[in-house]
CSV table of N, CA and C and ligand atoms in Angstrom, one decimal:
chain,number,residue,atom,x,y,z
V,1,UNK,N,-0.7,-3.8,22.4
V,1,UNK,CA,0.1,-4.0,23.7
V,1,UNK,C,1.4,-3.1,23.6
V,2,UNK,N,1.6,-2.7,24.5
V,2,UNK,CA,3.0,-1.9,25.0
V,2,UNK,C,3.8,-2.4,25.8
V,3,UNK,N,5.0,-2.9,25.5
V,3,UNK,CA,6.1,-3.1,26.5
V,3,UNK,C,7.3,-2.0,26.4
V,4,UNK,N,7.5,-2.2,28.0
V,4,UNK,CA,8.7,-1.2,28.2
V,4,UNK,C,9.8,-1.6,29.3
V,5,UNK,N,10.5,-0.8,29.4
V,5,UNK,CA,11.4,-1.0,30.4
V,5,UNK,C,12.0,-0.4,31.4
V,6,UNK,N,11.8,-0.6,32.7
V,6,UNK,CA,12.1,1.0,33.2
V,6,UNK,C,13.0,1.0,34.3
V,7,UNK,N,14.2,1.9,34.0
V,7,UNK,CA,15.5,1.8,34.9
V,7,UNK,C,15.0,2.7,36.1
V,8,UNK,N,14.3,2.7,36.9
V,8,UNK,CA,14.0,3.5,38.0
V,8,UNK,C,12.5,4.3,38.5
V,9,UNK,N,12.6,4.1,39.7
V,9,UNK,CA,11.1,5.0,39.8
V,9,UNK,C,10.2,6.2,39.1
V,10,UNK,N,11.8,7.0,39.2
V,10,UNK,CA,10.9,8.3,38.0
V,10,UNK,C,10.4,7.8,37.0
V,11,UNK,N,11.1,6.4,35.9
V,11,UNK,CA,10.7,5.8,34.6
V,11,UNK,C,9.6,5.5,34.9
V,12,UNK,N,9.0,4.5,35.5
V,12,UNK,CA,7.9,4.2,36.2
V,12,UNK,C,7.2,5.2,36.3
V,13,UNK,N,6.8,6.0,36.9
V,13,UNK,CA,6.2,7.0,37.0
V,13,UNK,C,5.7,7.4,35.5
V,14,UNK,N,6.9,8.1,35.1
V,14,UNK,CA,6.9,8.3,33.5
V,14,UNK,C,5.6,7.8,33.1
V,15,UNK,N,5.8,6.6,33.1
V,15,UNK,CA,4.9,5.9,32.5
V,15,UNK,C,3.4,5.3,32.4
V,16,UNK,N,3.6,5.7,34.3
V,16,UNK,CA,2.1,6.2,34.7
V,16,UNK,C,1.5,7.4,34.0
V,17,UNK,N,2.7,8.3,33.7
V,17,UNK,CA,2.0,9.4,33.4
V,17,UNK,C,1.2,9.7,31.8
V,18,UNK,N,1.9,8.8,31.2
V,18,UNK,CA,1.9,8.8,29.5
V,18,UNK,C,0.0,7.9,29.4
V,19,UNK,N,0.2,6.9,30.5
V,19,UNK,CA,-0.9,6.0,30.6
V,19,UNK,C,-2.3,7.2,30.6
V,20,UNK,N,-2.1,8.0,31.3
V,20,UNK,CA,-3.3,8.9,32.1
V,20,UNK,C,-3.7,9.7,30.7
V,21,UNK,N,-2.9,9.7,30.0
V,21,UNK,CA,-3.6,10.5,28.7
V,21,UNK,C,-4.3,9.8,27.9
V,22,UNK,N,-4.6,8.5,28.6
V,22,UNK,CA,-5.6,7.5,27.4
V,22,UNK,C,-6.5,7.2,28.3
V,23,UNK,N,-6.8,7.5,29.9
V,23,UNK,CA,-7.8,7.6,30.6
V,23,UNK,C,-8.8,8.8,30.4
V,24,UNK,N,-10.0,8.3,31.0
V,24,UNK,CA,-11.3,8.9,30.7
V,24,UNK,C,-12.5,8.5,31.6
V,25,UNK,N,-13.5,9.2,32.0
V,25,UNK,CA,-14.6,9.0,32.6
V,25,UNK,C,-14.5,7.3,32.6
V,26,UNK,N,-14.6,6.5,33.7
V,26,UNK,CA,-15.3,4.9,33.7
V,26,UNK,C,-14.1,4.1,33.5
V,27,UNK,N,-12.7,4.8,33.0
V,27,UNK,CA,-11.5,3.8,33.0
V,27,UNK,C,-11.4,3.1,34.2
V,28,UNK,N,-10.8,1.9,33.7
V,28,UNK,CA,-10.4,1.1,35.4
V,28,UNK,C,-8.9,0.5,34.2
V,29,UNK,N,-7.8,0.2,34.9
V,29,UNK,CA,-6.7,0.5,34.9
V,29,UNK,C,-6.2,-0.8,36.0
V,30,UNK,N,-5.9,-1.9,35.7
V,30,UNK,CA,-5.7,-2.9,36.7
V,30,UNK,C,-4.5,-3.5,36.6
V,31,UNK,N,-3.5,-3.2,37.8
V,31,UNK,CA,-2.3,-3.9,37.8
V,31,UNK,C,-1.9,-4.8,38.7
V,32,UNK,N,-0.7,-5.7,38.6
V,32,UNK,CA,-0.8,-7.0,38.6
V,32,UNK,C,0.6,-6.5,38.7
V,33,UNK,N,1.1,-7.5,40.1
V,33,UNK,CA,2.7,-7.7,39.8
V,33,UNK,C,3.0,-8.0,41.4
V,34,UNK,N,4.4,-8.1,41.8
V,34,UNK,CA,4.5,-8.7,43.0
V,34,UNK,C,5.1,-7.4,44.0
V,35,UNK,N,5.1,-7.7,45.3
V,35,UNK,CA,5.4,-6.5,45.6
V,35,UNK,C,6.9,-6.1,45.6
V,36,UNK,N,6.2,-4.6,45.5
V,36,UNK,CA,7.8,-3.8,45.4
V,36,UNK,C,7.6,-3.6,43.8
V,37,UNK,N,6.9,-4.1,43.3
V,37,UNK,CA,7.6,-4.4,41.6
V,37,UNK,C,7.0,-3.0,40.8
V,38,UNK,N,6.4,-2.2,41.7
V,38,UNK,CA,6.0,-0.6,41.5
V,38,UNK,C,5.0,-0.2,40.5
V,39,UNK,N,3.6,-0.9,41.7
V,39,UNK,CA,1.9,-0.6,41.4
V,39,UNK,C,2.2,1.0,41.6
V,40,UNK,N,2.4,0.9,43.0
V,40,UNK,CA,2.3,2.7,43.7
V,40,UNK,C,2.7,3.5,42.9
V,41,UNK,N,3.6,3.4,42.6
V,41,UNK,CA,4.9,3.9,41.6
V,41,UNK,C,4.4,4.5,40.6
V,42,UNK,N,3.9,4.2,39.7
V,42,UNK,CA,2.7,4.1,38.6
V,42,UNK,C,2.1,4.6,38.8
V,43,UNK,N,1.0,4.3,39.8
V,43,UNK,CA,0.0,5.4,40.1
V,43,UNK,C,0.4,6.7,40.5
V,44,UNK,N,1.5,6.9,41.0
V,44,UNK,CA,1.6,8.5,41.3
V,44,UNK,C,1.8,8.9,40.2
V,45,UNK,N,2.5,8.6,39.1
V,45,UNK,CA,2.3,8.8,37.7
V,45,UNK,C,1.2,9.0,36.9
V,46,UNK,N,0.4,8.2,37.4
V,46,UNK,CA,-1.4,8.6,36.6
V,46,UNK,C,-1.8,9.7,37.4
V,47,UNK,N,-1.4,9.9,38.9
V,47,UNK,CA,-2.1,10.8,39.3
V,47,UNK,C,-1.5,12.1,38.7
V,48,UNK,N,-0.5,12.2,38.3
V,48,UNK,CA,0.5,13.2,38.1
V,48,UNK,C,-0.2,13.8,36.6
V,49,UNK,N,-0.3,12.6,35.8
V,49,UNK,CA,-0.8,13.4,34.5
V,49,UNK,C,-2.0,13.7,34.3
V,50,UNK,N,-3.1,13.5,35.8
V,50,UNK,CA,-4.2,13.8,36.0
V,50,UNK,C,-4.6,14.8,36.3
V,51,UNK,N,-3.1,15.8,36.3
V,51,UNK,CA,-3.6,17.2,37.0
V,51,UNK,C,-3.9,17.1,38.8
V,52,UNK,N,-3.5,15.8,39.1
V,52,UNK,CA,-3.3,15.7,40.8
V,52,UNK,C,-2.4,16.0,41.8
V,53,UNK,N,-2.5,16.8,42.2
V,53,UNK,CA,-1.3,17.4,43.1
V,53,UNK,C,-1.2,16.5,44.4
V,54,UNK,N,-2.2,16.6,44.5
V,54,UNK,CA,-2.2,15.4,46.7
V,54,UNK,C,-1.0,14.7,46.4
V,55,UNK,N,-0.5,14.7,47.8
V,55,UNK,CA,1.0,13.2,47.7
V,55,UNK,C,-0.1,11.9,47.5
V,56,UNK,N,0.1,11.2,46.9
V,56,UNK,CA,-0.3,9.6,46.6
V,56,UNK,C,0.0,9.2,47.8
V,57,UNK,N,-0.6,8.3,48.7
V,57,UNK,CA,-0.2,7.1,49.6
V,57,UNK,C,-0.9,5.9,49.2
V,58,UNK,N,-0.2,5.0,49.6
V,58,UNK,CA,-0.4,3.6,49.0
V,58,UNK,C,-1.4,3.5,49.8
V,59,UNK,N,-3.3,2.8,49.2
V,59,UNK,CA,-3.9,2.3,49.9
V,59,UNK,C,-4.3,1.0,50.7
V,60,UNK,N,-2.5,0.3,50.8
V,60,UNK,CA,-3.0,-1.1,51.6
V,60,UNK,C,-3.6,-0.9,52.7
V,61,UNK,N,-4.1,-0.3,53.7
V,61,UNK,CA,-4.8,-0.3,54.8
V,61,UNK,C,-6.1,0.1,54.7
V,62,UNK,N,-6.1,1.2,53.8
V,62,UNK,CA,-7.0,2.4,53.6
V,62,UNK,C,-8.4,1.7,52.4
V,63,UNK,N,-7.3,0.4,51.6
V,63,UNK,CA,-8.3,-0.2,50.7
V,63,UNK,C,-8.7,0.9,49.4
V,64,UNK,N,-9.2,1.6,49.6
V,64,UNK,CA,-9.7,2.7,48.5
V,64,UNK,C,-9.4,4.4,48.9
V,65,UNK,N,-8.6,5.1,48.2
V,65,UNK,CA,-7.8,6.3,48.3
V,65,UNK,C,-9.1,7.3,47.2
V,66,UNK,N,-9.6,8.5,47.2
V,66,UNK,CA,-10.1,9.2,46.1
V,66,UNK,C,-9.1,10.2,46.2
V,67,UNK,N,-9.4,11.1,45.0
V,67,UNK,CA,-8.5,12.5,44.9
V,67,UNK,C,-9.7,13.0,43.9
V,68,UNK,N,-10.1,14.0,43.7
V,68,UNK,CA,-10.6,14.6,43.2
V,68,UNK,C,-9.7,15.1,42.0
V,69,UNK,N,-10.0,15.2,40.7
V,69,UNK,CA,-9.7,15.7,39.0
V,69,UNK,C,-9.4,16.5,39.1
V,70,UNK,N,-8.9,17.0,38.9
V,70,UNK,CA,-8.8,18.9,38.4
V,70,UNK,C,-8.9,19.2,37.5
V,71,UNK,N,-8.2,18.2,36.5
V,71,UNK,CA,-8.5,18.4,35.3
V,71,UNK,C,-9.3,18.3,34.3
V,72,UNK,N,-10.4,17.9,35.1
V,72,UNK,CA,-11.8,17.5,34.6
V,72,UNK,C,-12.2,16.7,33.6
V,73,UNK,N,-10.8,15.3,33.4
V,73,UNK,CA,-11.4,14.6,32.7
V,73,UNK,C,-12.1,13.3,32.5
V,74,UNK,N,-12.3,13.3,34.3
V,74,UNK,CA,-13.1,12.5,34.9
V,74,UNK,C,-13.4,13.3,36.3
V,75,UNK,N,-14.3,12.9,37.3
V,75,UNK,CA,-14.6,13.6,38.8
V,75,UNK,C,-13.4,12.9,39.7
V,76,UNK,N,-13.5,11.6,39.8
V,76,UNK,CA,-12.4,11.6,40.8
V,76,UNK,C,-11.4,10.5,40.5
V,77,UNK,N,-10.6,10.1,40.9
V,77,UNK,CA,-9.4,9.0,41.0
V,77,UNK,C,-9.6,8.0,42.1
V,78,UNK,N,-9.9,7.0,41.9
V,78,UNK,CA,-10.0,6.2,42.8
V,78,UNK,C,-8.8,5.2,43.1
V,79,UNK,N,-8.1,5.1,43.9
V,79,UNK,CA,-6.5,4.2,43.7
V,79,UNK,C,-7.2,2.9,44.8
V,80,UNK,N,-7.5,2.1,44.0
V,80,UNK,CA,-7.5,0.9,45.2
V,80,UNK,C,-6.7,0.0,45.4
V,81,UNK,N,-6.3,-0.4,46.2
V,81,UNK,CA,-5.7,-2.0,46.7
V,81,UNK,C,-6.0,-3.1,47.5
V,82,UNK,N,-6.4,-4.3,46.9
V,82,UNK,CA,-7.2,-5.2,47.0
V,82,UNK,C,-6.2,-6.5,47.5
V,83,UNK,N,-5.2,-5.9,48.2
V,83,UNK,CA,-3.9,-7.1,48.8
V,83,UNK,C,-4.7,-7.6,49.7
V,84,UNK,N,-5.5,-6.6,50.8
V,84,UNK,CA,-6.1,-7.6,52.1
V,84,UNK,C,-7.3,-8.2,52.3
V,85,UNK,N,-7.8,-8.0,50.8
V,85,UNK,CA,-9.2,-8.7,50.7
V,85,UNK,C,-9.3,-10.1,50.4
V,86,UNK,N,-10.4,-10.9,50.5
V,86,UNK,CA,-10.0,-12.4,50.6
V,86,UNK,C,-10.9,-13.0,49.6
V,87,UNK,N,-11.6,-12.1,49.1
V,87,UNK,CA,-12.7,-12.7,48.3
V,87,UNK,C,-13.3,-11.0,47.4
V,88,UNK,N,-14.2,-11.4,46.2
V,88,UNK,CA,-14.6,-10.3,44.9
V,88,UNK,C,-15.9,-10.0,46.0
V,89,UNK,N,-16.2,-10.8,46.8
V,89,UNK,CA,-17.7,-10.6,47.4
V,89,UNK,C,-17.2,-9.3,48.5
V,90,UNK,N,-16.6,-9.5,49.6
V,90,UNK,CA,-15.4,-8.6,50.0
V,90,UNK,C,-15.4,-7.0,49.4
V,91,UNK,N,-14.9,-7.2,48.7
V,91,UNK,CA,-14.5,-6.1,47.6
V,91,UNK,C,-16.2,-5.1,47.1
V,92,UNK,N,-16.7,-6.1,47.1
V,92,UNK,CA,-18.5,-6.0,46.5
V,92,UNK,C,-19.1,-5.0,47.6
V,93,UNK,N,-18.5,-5.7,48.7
V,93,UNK,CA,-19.4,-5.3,49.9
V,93,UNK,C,-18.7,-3.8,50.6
V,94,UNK,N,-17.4,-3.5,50.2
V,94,UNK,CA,-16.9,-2.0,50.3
V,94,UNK,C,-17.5,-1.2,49.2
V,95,UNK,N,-18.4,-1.7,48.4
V,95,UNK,CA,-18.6,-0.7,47.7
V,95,UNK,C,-17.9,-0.4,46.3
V,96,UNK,N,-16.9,-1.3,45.8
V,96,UNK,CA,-15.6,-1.5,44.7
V,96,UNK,C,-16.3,-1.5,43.4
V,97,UNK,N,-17.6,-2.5,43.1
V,97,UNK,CA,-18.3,-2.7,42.5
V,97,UNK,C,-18.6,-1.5,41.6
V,98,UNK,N,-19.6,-0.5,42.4
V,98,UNK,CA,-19.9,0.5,42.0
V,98,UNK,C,-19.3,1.5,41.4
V,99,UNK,N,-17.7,1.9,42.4
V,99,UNK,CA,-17.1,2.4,42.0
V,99,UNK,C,-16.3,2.4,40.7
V,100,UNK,N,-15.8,0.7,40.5
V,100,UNK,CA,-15.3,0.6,39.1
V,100,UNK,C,-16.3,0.8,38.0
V,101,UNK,N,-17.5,0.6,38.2
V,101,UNK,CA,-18.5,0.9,37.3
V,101,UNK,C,-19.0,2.5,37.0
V,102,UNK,N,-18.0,3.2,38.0
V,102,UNK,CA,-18.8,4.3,37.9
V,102,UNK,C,-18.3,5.1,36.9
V,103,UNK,N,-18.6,6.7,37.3
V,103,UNK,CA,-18.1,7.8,36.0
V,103,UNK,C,-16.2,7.9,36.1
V,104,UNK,N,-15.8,7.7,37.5
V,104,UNK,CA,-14.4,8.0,37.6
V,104,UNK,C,-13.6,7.1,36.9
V,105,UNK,N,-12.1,7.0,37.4
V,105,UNK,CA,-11.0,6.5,37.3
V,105,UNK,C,-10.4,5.6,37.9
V,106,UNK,N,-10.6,4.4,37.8
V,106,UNK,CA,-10.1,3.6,38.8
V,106,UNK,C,-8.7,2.7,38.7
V,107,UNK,N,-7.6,2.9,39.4
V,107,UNK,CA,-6.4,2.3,40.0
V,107,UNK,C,-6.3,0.9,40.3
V,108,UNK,N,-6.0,-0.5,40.0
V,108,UNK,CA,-6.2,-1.1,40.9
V,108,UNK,C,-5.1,-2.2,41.3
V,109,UNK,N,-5.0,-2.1,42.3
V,109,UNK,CA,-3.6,-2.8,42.8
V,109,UNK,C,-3.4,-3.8,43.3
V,110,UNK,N,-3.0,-5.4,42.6
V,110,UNK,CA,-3.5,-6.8,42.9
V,110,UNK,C,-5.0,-7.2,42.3
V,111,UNK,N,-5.0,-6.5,41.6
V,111,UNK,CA,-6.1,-7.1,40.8
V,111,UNK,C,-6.9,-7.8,40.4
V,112,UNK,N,-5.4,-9.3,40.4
V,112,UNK,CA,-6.0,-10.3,39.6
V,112,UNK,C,-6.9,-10.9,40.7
V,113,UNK,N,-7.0,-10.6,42.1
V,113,UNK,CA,-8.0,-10.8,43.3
V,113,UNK,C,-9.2,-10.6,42.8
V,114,UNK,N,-9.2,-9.8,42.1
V,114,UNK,CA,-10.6,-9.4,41.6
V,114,UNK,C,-11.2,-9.4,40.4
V,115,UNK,N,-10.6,-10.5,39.5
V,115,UNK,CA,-10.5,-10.4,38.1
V,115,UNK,C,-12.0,-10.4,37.4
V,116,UNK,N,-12.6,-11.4,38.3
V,116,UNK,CA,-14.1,-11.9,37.5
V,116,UNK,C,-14.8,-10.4,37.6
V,117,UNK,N,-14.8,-9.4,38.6
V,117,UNK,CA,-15.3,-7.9,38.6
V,117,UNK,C,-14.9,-6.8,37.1
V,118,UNK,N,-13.8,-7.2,36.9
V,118,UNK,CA,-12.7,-6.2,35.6
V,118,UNK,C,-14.1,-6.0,34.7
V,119,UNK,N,-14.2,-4.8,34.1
V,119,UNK,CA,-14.5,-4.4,32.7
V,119,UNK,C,-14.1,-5.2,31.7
V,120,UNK,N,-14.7,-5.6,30.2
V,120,UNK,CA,-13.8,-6.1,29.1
V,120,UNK,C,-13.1,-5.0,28.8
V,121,UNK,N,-13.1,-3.6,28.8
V,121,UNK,CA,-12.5,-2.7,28.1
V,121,UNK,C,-11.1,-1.8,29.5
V,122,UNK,N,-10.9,-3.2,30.1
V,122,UNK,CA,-9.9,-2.9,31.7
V,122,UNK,C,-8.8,-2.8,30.6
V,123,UNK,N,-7.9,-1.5,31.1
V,123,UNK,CA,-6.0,-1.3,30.9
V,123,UNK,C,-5.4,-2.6,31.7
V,124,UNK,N,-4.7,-3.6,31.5
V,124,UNK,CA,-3.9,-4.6,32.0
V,124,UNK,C,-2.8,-4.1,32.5
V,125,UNK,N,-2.1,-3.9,33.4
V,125,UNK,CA,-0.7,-3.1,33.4
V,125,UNK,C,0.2,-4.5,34.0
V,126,UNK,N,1.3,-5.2,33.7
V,126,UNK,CA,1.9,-6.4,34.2
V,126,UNK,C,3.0,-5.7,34.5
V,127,UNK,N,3.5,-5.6,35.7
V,127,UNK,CA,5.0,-5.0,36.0
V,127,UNK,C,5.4,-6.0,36.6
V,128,UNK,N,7.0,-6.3,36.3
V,128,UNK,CA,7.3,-7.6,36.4
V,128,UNK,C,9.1,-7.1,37.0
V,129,UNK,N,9.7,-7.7,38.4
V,129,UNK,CA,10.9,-7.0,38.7
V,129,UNK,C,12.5,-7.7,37.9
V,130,UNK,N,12.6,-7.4,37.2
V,130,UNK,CA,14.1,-8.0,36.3
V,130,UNK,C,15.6,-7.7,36.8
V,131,UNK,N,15.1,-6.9,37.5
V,131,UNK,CA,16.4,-6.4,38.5
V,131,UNK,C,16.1,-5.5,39.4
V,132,UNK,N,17.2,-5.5,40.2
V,132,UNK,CA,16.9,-4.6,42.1
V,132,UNK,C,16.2,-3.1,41.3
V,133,UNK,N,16.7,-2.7,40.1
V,133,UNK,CA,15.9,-1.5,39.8
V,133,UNK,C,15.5,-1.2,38.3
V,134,UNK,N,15.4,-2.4,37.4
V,134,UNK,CA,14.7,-2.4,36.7
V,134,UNK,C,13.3,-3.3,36.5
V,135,UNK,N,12.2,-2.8,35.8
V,135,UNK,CA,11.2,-3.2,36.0
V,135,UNK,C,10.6,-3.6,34.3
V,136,UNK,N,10.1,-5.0,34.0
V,136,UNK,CA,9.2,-4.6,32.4
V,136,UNK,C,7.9,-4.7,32.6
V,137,UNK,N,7.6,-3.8,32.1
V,137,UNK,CA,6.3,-3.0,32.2
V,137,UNK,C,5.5,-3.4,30.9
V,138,UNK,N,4.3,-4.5,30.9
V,138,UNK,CA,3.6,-4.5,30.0
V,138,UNK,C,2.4,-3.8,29.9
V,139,UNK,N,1.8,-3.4,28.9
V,139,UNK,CA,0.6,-2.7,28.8
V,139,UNK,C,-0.5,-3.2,28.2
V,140,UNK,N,-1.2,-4.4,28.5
V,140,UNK,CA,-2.4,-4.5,27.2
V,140,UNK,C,-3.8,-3.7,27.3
V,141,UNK,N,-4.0,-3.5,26.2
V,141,UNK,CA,-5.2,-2.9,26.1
V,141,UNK,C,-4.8,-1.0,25.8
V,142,UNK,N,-3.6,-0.6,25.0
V,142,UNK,CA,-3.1,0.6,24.7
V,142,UNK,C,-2.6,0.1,23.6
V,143,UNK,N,-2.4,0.6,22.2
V,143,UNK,CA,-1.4,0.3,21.1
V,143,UNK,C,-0.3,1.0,21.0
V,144,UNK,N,0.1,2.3,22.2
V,144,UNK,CA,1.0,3.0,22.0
V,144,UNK,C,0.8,4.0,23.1
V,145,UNK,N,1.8,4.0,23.5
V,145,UNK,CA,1.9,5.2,25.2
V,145,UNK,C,2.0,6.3,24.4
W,1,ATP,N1,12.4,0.9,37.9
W,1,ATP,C1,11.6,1.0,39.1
W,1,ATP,N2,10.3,1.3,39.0
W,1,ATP,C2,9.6,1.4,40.2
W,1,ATP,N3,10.1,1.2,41.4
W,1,ATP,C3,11.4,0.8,41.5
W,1,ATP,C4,12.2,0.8,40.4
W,1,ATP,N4,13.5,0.4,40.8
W,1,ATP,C5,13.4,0.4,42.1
W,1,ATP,N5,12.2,0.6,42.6
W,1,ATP,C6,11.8,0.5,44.0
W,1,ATP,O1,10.7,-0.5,44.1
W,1,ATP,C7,9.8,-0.1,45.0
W,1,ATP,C8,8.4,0.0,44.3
W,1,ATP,O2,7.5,0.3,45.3
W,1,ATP,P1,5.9,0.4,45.1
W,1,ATP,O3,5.3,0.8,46.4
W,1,ATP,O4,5.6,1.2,43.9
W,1,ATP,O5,5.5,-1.1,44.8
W,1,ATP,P2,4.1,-1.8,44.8
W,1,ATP,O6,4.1,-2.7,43.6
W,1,ATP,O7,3.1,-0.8,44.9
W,1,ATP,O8,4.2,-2.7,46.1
W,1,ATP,P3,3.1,-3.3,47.0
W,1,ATP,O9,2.7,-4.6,46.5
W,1,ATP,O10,3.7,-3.4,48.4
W,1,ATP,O11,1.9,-2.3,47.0
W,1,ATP,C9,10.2,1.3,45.6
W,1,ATP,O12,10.9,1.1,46.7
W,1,ATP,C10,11.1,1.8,44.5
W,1,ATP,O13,12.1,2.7,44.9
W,2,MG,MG1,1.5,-0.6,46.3
């Protein structure tokens, strides 16, 4: 496990980015925290160390966001957000299923909505808000950023 602490969004980020160098083909990467407490944040950070250029937008409407790799160390990034779903069956029936199972990279934002779906070999990410702009960032499932 990894904990950290992060005085601001760029930190955050940071830290998405350090994350992305232990992803690989079939990662799923599942975070958990309240809002504001900086899922998005993060992920533009994974997308960043993924060799992703696109602006990141947060997928609460959109549900599931792809970007294509460039770096080729998976095919694509899948950023999802599972805030307006009501049920894993839900989630099943967009197609989430598959996707986390697949060869890519998958993001996932509110997670624990979807826990019984997780891989055993899921990144846990817990960001937790300790102050208006600090954030502790736990990591299980990494022994070292
Ligand atoms: N240390 C920090 N790390 C990340 N974000 C921070 C930090 N300090 C302040 N912020 C602010 O917190 C907010 C984080 O927003 P972000 O969209 O990443 O959260 P989120 O967890 O994805 O929220 P939501 O549940 O709505 O999707 C931003 O407004 C950002 O500027
Ligand atoms: Mg978000």
């Amino acid at each position: 496990m990894v904990e950290l602490i992060s005085g601001s969004p760029d930190e955050t980020s940071a830290a998405g980015k350090q994350i992305a160098k232990h992803l690989g083909s079939g990662s799923v990467v599942a975070l958990q925290g309240t809002l504001g407490s900086g899922k998005t944040c993060l992920t533009k950070g994974i997308a960043l160390g993924l060799g992703i250029k696109e602006n990141i937008t947060s997928p609460t409407y959109t549900i599931i966001n792809e970007y294509p790799i460039p770096s080729g160390k998976a095919d694509t990034l899948y950023h999802i957000d599972v805030y307006r779903l009501n049920s894993e069956k839900e989630f099943d029936d967009l197609g989430g299923q598959e996707i986390i199972n697949s060869n890519g990279i998958s993001v996932i934002e509110w997670s624990e909505r979807i826990s019984g779906l997780l891989p055993d070999n899921t990144i846990m990410v817990l960001l937790e808000i300790t102050e208006v702009s600090l954030r502790r960032i736990l990591i299980q499932g990494l022994d070292k950023l």
